[in-house]
Amino acid sequence: TQTQSIINLPRAEAVFDDYQTKKKSGPCFEGTRVALLREMAKWVTGLDESRMYVLSGLAGIGKSTVAYTIASRVHDLNLLGASFFFSRDDSDRKHAKKFFTTIAYQLCVYHETFAEAIGDVLQTQRGSAAITKSPQEQLQALIVEPLWSIIQPHAGPILIVVDALDECDEEDGLSVLIGLKQLVRALPSFKVILTTRPQPYLDRVFGSQDGHKNFRLQDIENKVVDGDIRLYLNHCLSLEQVQKYHPTRQWCASDKQIDSLVRAAGRLFIIASTAVRYVLDKVASNPGAQMQKLLRTFAQDCMPFKDLDEFYTVILRNVVPVDCDGDIVNRYQSVVGAIMFVQHPLPVTTLVHLIDVDLEEIRGVLLNLQSVILLGDDDIPRIYHKSFPDYITDSKRCKHGNLRIDPTICHMRITLRCFQIMEQYLKYNISGLGKPARFMSNEDGLAKDRITDEQLERNIPQQLRYACVYWANHLEVANIEDIDLMKELEQFANDHMLHWFEALSLIRKLDSAHRAIGVVLKVLKLTSSIFLHQLLLDALRFISKFYATIERSALHTYYSALPFTPTDSLLYRRYIKETSHNVFDIDGGPDKWDALVADLSHGKFVDVIKSSLDSTMFASLSSEMLKVWDAVTALHNVAFSADGSRFATLSMSGLKLWSFEDGKLVGTAWNTYHSLVAISTNGSLLATGYGSEVTLWSGNNGDPLPLVEVLHLDSHMWTMAFSLDDTLAIAADDGILLYNVKNGFFISKFSFTPSTALAFSPNSTRLAAGNINSAIYLWDIRDNLAKQPIAAHTRHPKKVTTLGWSSDGRRFASVSDDGTVNLWDGEDGT
């Protein structure tokens, strides 16, 4: 039903009242931020042509409190359509995967007509499929299209409040910003209030256009801010409020003490609110004494806090005194460091496995840090404000060694624990599957043996899942020269590499294996561990060669992949014992890995071969052709702009954009970890892809190449191509997607899988595609609703590898794996 479809929309707990619950914070204190809130309310209900209001400000200045206040007030006026409060401490609120589905759900709650329109769309295949698509496709399918015809052009306003965009992953943050611009442009009845720290991409997205209003909180006059903070402190530290926390205490702050705190706050509400929590600490249970500790610190320093740094020092010194015991320092650094550096928030019961501190000691540390770290009802510790980790990890700001958290040391400790956890749990057939009589997927095998999700969770608990997926992220920052760390790494590589592949397959995270091994090989360059290096190289070849098999069936790591691994390889010799579980012995496998990573056909006599300075790429040149190759994977990763002005190369050294005119490097994007590359007509836009993720890069704004947008697909992609009018075609497992890179909307989807070659006609009206089943399809893409091809043929004996059009668009050619070339009519596909 409509109602059930709406209820099933994926959504994050990110509404403004969820923020209040999680942060235990409320609106602006009555009488504060009066002028600003009045101006914002006037903008919401007024006739200002701008559709977006950007409230920017430094950390701790009170942006989220303002956002919560305006959302609450507009909600009371029945003008709040939706809200979303980002947080990097929450797995659902630090990215954009559920952003527009959460907004769509709230719009359904907001207005019955909206619910009917969105509910109708969710009943269709396009609507239900959009739920798992990229944010842009969710916006288009679930909000813009269904609401387009039912919202009067001048009706409204309908406000969306988005807080802390800077706490969203940068790539997703940019995607959200672009999407919100598209929303207010397509549906002018909507307005958006957005809060963020100053972000470099804001100016790029908005440019010099007048489509938004900008206000910087730090521009408010000092006397106004000081007055607001004094009003807040007088209330919070009054006798009435103190007795809510300490009923037997007859204490309240004096005017002199309030004046000292106002000076100390220095315009930052975070200092004032943290000071209140510190003074009213229930553990200390003595607000007067707590206040005196702060005042003594002021007297010793002979000046108020210049900024947050000094204030945090005061807070932490009451937990970690100058001359305290070393065990206290280690416990504090281990607990706080783990909370800051885990790759996603973990409950205390899981966190305890990643640090050498017992559960009660962790809770003891958190109890004494309540003013800076909150422990929610879900038992997940969260940093109250991100200015705290910024300070505590910066040696120039946090000058006290026993207070400072060293990222390298913390990551090393977590890496060691990850290896120890994997040593404890990883083993052959960790899920207890029976030996398959045939090739069987993980899902089918688990169902056949009646292994439930709960049983799989017990066999692969959360701490093991975390360790398997993220150990390399921590190792990348750790000190690889540490003796204990090297021992653990060597033991893992020698004993559990294949067990690790098996576990990753079962939890659907096998794609993290390539990057993890790549990270280790990179950091091992300075070590002398030759055997470990070779074993890891074998592992990389192994997972690359047998990825599809292992991804589908974990146990075929041993049944299918290992028996066909070269028998002289270090990996095979180290893990040959794992073949003892197999029903059949397989003889006749290769002795060595192929001398060539791949058999590369240039097509012409090669005159010259040149490698790059870092040896990650090489070029082969003939009299008629230049080809650029990735020297590590042997992939031919190069794309040329249609106007011949630029070409892009992709290798382990990153994405690089080059000028044909002078051969100079235009720009670079590092750490892309992608394997596909496409370039727009004039080289102003590049697309890279890996797995189910497509990233768009700008080629116009210098070095490094700025990221424009990230598209998240439902399935693995095969290839990409740009048309001359800059439509991007993406071939994935579930079909071919057409994406308009100018307005950020998905245009259409064609059912044709899996595509291995794509090519647009020169006039951008036709799209040709070939697949691994030797089929050739041709579509007219001018009609987005016409999903049926103009022509469909199966003439090639093997998969189609290449497609190309004549310059006049009257013919296109297809090439198959066996070298066969067919020529087709570009109009009707015959």
PDB file of N, CA and C in Angstrom, residues 132-174:
ATOM      1  N   THR A 132      17.364   3.092  -3.549  1.00  0.00           N
ATOM      2  CA  THR A 132      18.757   2.668  -3.379  1.00  0.00           C
ATOM      3  C   THR A 132      19.689   3.324  -4.386  1.00  0.00           C
ATOM      4  N   LYS A 133      19.182   4.330  -5.101  1.00  0.00           N
ATOM      5  CA  LYS A 133      20.003   5.000  -6.094  1.00  0.00           C
ATOM      6  C   LYS A 133      20.828   6.111  -5.465  1.00  0.00           C
ATOM      7  N   SER A 134      21.467   6.896  -6.317  1.00  0.00           N
ATOM      8  CA  SER A 134      22.283   8.020  -5.849  1.00  0.00           C
ATOM      9  C   SER A 134      21.386   9.111  -5.281  1.00  0.00           C
ATOM     10  N   PRO A 135      21.942  10.021  -4.471  1.00  0.00           N
ATOM     11  CA  PRO A 135      21.125  11.126  -3.946  1.00  0.00           C
ATOM     12  C   PRO A 135      20.427  11.927  -5.034  1.00  0.00           C
ATOM     13  N   GLN A 136      21.100  12.156  -6.163  1.00  0.00           N
ATOM     14  CA  GLN A 136      20.493  12.942  -7.226  1.00  0.00           C
ATOM     15  C   GLN A 136      19.270  12.243  -7.808  1.00  0.00           C
ATOM     16  N   GLU A 137      19.363  10.925  -8.004  1.00  0.00           N
ATOM     17  CA  GLU A 137      18.213  10.207  -8.557  1.00  0.00           C
ATOM     18  C   GLU A 137      17.087  10.112  -7.535  1.00  0.00           C
ATOM     19  N   GLN A 138      17.429   9.989  -6.240  1.00  0.00           N
ATOM     20  CA  GLN A 138      16.403  10.013  -5.201  1.00  0.00           C
ATOM     21  C   GLN A 138      15.663  11.346  -5.223  1.00  0.00           C
ATOM     22  N   LEU A 139      16.411  12.441  -5.317  1.00  0.00           N
ATOM     23  CA  LEU A 139      15.798  13.765  -5.366  1.00  0.00           C
ATOM     24  C   LEU A 139      14.847  13.872  -6.543  1.00  0.00           C
ATOM     25  N   GLN A 140      15.303  13.481  -7.703  1.00  0.00           N
ATOM     26  CA  GLN A 140      14.502  13.634  -8.913  1.00  0.00           C
ATOM     27  C   GLN A 140      13.257  12.754  -8.874  1.00  0.00           C
ATOM     28  N   ALA A 141      13.430  11.466  -8.522  1.00  0.00           N
ATOM     29  CA  ALA A 141      12.322  10.509  -8.607  1.00  0.00           C
ATOM     30  C   ALA A 141      11.340  10.621  -7.446  1.00  0.00           C
ATOM     31  N   LEU A 142      11.847  10.940  -6.243  1.00  0.00           N
ATOM     32  CA  LEU A 142      10.993  10.883  -5.055  1.00  0.00           C
ATOM     33  C   LEU A 142      10.469  12.240  -4.603  1.00  0.00           C
ATOM     34  N   ILE A 143      11.051  13.330  -5.100  1.00  0.00           N
ATOM     35  CA  ILE A 143      10.615  14.653  -4.636  1.00  0.00           C
ATOM     36  C   ILE A 143      10.226  15.546  -5.804  1.00  0.00           C
ATOM     37  N   VAL A 144      11.160  15.829  -6.709  1.00  0.00           N
ATOM     38  CA  VAL A 144      10.896  16.806  -7.765  1.00  0.00           C
ATOM     39  C   VAL A 144       9.761  16.351  -8.686  1.00  0.00           C
ATOM     40  N   GLU A 145       9.881  15.141  -9.237  1.00  0.00           N
ATOM     41  CA  GLU A 145       8.879  14.691 -10.203  1.00  0.00           C
ATOM     42  C   GLU A 145       7.483  14.547  -9.599  1.00  0.00           C
ATOM     43  N   PRO A 146       7.323  13.895  -8.444  1.00  0.00           N
ATOM     44  CA  PRO A 146       5.954  13.763  -7.913  1.00  0.00           C
ATOM     45  C   PRO A 146       5.338  15.075  -7.439  1.00  0.00           C
ATOM     46  N   LEU A 147       6.154  16.039  -6.986  1.00  0.00           N
ATOM     47  CA  LEU A 147       5.609  17.278  -6.439  1.00  0.00           C
ATOM     48  C   LEU A 147       5.488  18.386  -7.482  1.00  0.00           C
ATOM     49  N   TRP A 148       6.084  18.174  -8.644  1.00  0.00           N
ATOM     50  CA  TRP A 148       6.145  19.205  -9.668  1.00  0.00           C
ATOM     51  C   TRP A 148       4.759  19.756 -10.023  1.00  0.00           C
ATOM     52  N   SER A 149       3.806  18.858 -10.249  1.00  0.00           N
ATOM     53  CA  SER A 149       2.500  19.277 -10.762  1.00  0.00           C
ATOM     54  C   SER A 149       1.513  19.673  -9.678  1.00  0.00           C
ATOM     55  N   ILE A 150       1.830  19.391  -8.400  1.00  0.00           N
ATOM     56  CA  ILE A 150       0.833  19.662  -7.361  1.00  0.00           C
ATOM     57  C   ILE A 150       1.167  20.876  -6.504  1.00  0.00           C
ATOM     58  N   ILE A 151       2.382  21.411  -6.661  1.00  0.00           N
ATOM     59  CA  ILE A 151       2.757  22.611  -5.902  1.00  0.00           C
ATOM     60  C   ILE A 151       2.538  23.829  -6.788  1.00  0.00           C
ATOM     61  N   GLN A 152       1.731  24.754  -6.327  1.00  0.00           N
ATOM     62  CA  GLN A 152       1.531  25.996  -7.068  1.00  0.00           C
ATOM     63  C   GLN A 152       2.853  26.774  -7.109  1.00  0.00           C
ATOM     64  N   PRO A 153       3.157  27.407  -8.230  1.00  0.00           N
ATOM     65  CA  PRO A 153       4.441  28.108  -8.359  1.00  0.00           C
ATOM     66  C   PRO A 153       4.729  29.101  -7.248  1.00  0.00           C
ATOM     67  N   HIS A 154       3.692  29.766  -6.729  1.00  0.00           N
ATOM     68  CA  HIS A 154       3.927  30.786  -5.712  1.00  0.00           C
ATOM     69  C   HIS A 154       3.357  30.380  -4.357  1.00  0.00           C
ATOM     70  N   ALA A 155       3.025  29.097  -4.200  1.00  0.00           N
ATOM     71  CA  ALA A 155       2.530  28.633  -2.904  1.00  0.00           C
ATOM     72  C   ALA A 155       3.694  28.485  -1.935  1.00  0.00           C
ATOM     73  N   GLY A 156       3.348  28.418  -0.669  1.00  0.00           N
ATOM     74  CA  GLY A 156       4.405  28.190   0.308  1.00  0.00           C
ATOM     75  C   GLY A 156       4.535  29.363   1.246  1.00  0.00           C
ATOM     76  N   PRO A 157       5.663  29.571   1.876  1.00  0.00           N
ATOM     77  CA  PRO A 157       6.899  28.804   1.652  1.00  0.00           C
ATOM     78  C   PRO A 157       6.905  27.456   2.374  1.00  0.00           C
ATOM     79  N   ILE A 158       7.722  26.528   1.883  1.00  0.00           N
ATOM     80  CA  ILE A 158       7.977  25.259   2.549  1.00  0.00           C
ATOM     81  C   ILE A 158       9.467  25.238   2.855  1.00  0.00           C
ATOM     82  N   LEU A 159       9.806  25.194   4.128  1.00  0.00           N
ATOM     83  CA  LEU A 159      11.209  25.336   4.532  1.00  0.00           C
ATOM     84  C   LEU A 159      11.850  23.977   4.797  1.00  0.00           C
ATOM     85  N   ILE A 160      13.085  23.831   4.345  1.00  0.00           N
ATOM     86  CA  ILE A 160      13.930  22.681   4.705  1.00  0.00           C
ATOM     87  C   ILE A 160      15.146  23.235   5.450  1.00  0.00           C
ATOM     88  N   VAL A 161      15.404  22.716   6.628  1.00  0.00           N
ATOM     89  CA  VAL A 161      16.556  23.144   7.433  1.00  0.00           C
ATOM     90  C   VAL A 161      17.604  22.044   7.405  1.00  0.00           C
ATOM     91  N   VAL A 162      18.813  22.391   6.987  1.00  0.00           N
ATOM     92  CA  VAL A 162      19.930  21.439   6.930  1.00  0.00           C
ATOM     93  C   VAL A 162      21.059  22.001   7.791  1.00  0.00           C
ATOM     94  N   ASP A 163      21.440  21.242   8.818  1.00  0.00           N
ATOM     95  CA  ASP A 163      22.454  21.728   9.755  1.00  0.00           C
ATOM     96  C   ASP A 163      23.758  20.954   9.610  1.00  0.00           C
ATOM     97  N   ALA A 164      24.866  21.667   9.802  1.00  0.00           N
ATOM     98  CA  ALA A 164      26.214  21.079   9.892  1.00  0.00           C
ATOM     99  C   ALA A 164      26.597  20.316   8.633  1.00  0.00           C
ATOM    100  N   LEU A 165      26.439  20.959   7.484  1.00  0.00           N
ATOM    101  CA  LEU A 165      26.853  20.315   6.239  1.00  0.00           C
ATOM    102  C   LEU A 165      28.329  19.932   6.283  1.00  0.00           C
ATOM    103  N   ASP A 166      29.138  20.674   7.029  1.00  0.00           N
ATOM    104  CA  ASP A 166      30.574  20.386   7.123  1.00  0.00           C
ATOM    105  C   ASP A 166      30.847  19.067   7.838  1.00  0.00           C
ATOM    106  N   GLU A 167      29.863  18.519   8.560  1.00  0.00           N
ATOM    107  CA  GLU A 167      30.053  17.231   9.230  1.00  0.00           C
ATOM    108  C   GLU A 167      29.724  16.063   8.323  1.00  0.00           C
ATOM    109  N   CYS A 168      29.218  16.347   7.133  1.00  0.00           N
ATOM    110  CA  CYS A 168      28.980  15.320   6.129  1.00  0.00           C
ATOM    111  C   CYS A 168      30.284  15.094   5.370  1.00  0.00           C
ATOM    112  N   ASP A 169      30.523  13.843   4.919  1.00  0.00           N
ATOM    113  CA  ASP A 169      31.696  13.572   4.092  1.00  0.00           C
ATOM    114  C   ASP A 169      31.757  14.612   2.965  1.00  0.00           C
ATOM    115  N   GLU A 170      32.957  15.130   2.690  1.00  0.00           N
ATOM    116  CA  GLU A 170      33.065  16.270   1.774  1.00  0.00           C
ATOM    117  C   GLU A 170      32.440  15.989   0.414  1.00  0.00           C
ATOM    118  N   GLU A 171      32.669  14.780  -0.117  1.00  0.00           N
ATOM    119  CA  GLU A 171      32.121  14.469  -1.430  1.00  0.00           C
ATOM    120  C   GLU A 171      30.600  14.486  -1.377  1.00  0.00           C
ATOM    121  N   ASP A 172      30.015  13.891  -0.336  1.00  0.00           N
ATOM    122  CA  ASP A 172      28.564  13.877  -0.204  1.00  0.00           C
ATOM    123  C   ASP A 172      28.025  15.262   0.094  1.00  0.00           C
ATOM    124  N   GLY A 173      28.774  16.052   0.876  1.00  0.00           N
ATOM    125  CA  GLY A 173      28.335  17.402   1.186  1.00  0.00           C
ATOM    126  C   GLY A 173      28.145  18.230  -0.072  1.00  0.00           C
ATOM    127  N   LEU A 174      29.067  18.089  -0.984  1.00  0.00           N
ATOM    128  CA  LEU A 174      28.964  18.791  -2.258  1.00  0.00           C
ATOM    129  C   LEU A 174      27.748  18.304  -3.037  1.00  0.00           C
TER     130      LEU A 174
END
